[in-house]
Amino acid sequence: MTFTTHFSHCSTSCNDNSKLFSSSSRSSPAIHYRFSGSRRLCRYRINSANGNPLKALPSLPISESAADYDYDDNVETGDSHSTLSITVVGASGDLAKKKIFPALFALYYEDWLPQNFRVFGYARTKMTDEELRNMISRTLTCRVDKREDCEQKMNNFLGRCFYQAGQYSSEEHFAELDTKLKEKEGGKSSNRLFYLSIPPNIFVDVVRCASLRASSATGWTRVIVEKPFGRDSESSAELTKCLKQYLTEEQIFRIDHYLGKELVENLSVLRFSNRVFEPLWSRDYIRNVQLIFSEDFGTEGRGGYFDNYGIIRDIMQNHLLQILTLFAMETPVSLDAEDIRNEKVKVLRSMKTLQLEDVTLGQYKGFSKDDPTVPKDSITPTFAAAALFINNARWDGVPFLMKAGKALHTKRAEIRVQFRHVPGNLYKRNFGTDLDKATNELVLRVQPDEAIYLKINNKVPGLGMRLDRSDLNLLYKARYPREIPDAYERLLLDAIEGERRLFIRSDELDAAWALFSPMLKELEEKRIVPELYPYGSRGPVGAHYLAAKHDVRWGDLSGDDS
């Protein structure tokens, strides 16, 4: 059975240049906006079944006045033909409280949400609407550029939040949710977005109940699914198969929040819109690429989950691999989601399956002692380093080194591109025997303190010939003082608008798991014990040996970072 979703013969547009979403299964109606003065305007265009416009409606301003809203059930403003209902399943959990609700409020605060929207929380916890609002209000913050209407906006947003308690496997409870959704939607055409902020073992139950009892009958229905997407190729394929009993691929939005990070999204802009970089983006000029993720804290209560998945599944197979594909892909035909995802899949299918000898594992001392949710004899790695290779003309022979770990000396996520040495370098004697000090390096710091900097060789002012390694630095907080949106804000907005570019397609997921599953299976069958490393250190020594094996020095350990 599939989602009971009947699309209305309606599409919307802001202007003639906006992309129209038809009422087909591939793309659904969405609202797009343009700015006029201090108000956000939307122009609706209603199409007949054959796509021809029937009648143009006037521009409708979205009022920002608190007088238009009540801290009550009815908060409609203006005249609109559709509503958006966002249901956060697992509303009482940490992810919902710390990330999803604050991201939705930020979108509302910046006027990115459509006029008639509601936010519904669904969880097993017994709670009233007012209790949900109190819970949410403790995590909401306004932007750095605080406006005078911040508290007013917050109250208006909370007035649009409602709650429905129920079991995740109960069709009856989801039918009650549907009744409440319809009551708030007021008979208008409804678009519904479900965010599954729940453990993966109950994904299918929730999707089944929502599809049978709470999907939209007049608009689109979409579901955002959080990682992990299985533990290996087999479990991932089984999850996809089960979800597709009730959803089409176009309705499934597999979220990897790292794809919503500002520097990750800027990666393709940096490469494809700057002539200086694209000619260098190949094996001819790049010696190695490093994708580094480190946290300066341990599992902190997530040990039970982490012990079941480990650092490779939790970070490498998704976050870092997704960044790698964006970095290494060929120029897509267009910025259309399918064109970009096609190129990412090509990269994954060109990669050599990861071998155990190209992986180093570590576990910080005290992992099983400090966290009571971790078994005493756990050998789950909290650190891993791996060398991957892409077998195509552009990247043949270039090592892509990944490194991810917990309880390390610093918190960071970055991409480091080390270029080849200058052949016949005239100033070789000024660097001595350590040619790595003369290597140009491009660094994209994803977090914290977002930055892009290029390490170059430069003459130190003076009468002598002394060279120095200096940085050409773009520090985001200095260049762009406005606060950078959280990744969840961008991804939620994309899901609402039907933009799939930053979400993971099923064949992309299959290809990603195919790279890691054989190694993970061998790792668990042989029960390989990870190398211990002290809490707060730079990780196990084995990571240095792995890098040296491929004639690489980790860039984050050089001691001269910006």
PDB file of N, CA and C in Angstrom, residues 35 98 147 388 408 539:
ATOM      1  N   PHE A  35      10.484  39.193  -1.886  1.00  0.00           N
ATOM      2  CA  PHE A  35      10.426  40.281  -0.927  1.00  0.00           C
ATOM      3  C   PHE A  35       9.957  41.572  -1.582  1.00  0.00           C
ATOM      4  N   LYS A  98      15.976  20.398  21.198  1.00  0.00           N
ATOM      5  CA  LYS A  98      17.194  21.190  21.008  1.00  0.00           C
ATOM      6  C   LYS A  98      17.381  21.687  19.582  1.00  0.00           C
ATOM      7  N   ARG A 147      15.274  41.878  17.073  1.00  0.00           N
ATOM      8  CA  ARG A 147      14.336  42.959  16.765  1.00  0.00           C
ATOM      9  C   ARG A 147      13.416  43.157  17.971  1.00  0.00           C
ATOM     10  N   LEU A 388      40.543   6.115   1.610  1.00  0.00           N
ATOM     11  CA  LEU A 388      39.660   5.702   0.526  1.00  0.00           C
ATOM     12  C   LEU A 388      40.211   6.215  -0.804  1.00  0.00           C
ATOM     13  N   LEU A 408      38.638  13.776  21.955  1.00  0.00           N
ATOM     14  CA  LEU A 408      39.924  14.220  21.438  1.00  0.00           C
ATOM     15  C   LEU A 408      40.282  15.600  22.004  1.00  0.00           C
ATOM     16  N   GLY A 539      44.397  11.220  19.702  1.00  0.00           N
ATOM     17  CA  GLY A 539      43.967   9.960  19.120  1.00  0.00           C
ATOM     18  C   GLY A 539      45.065   8.910  19.135  1.00  0.00           C
TER      19      GLY A 539
END
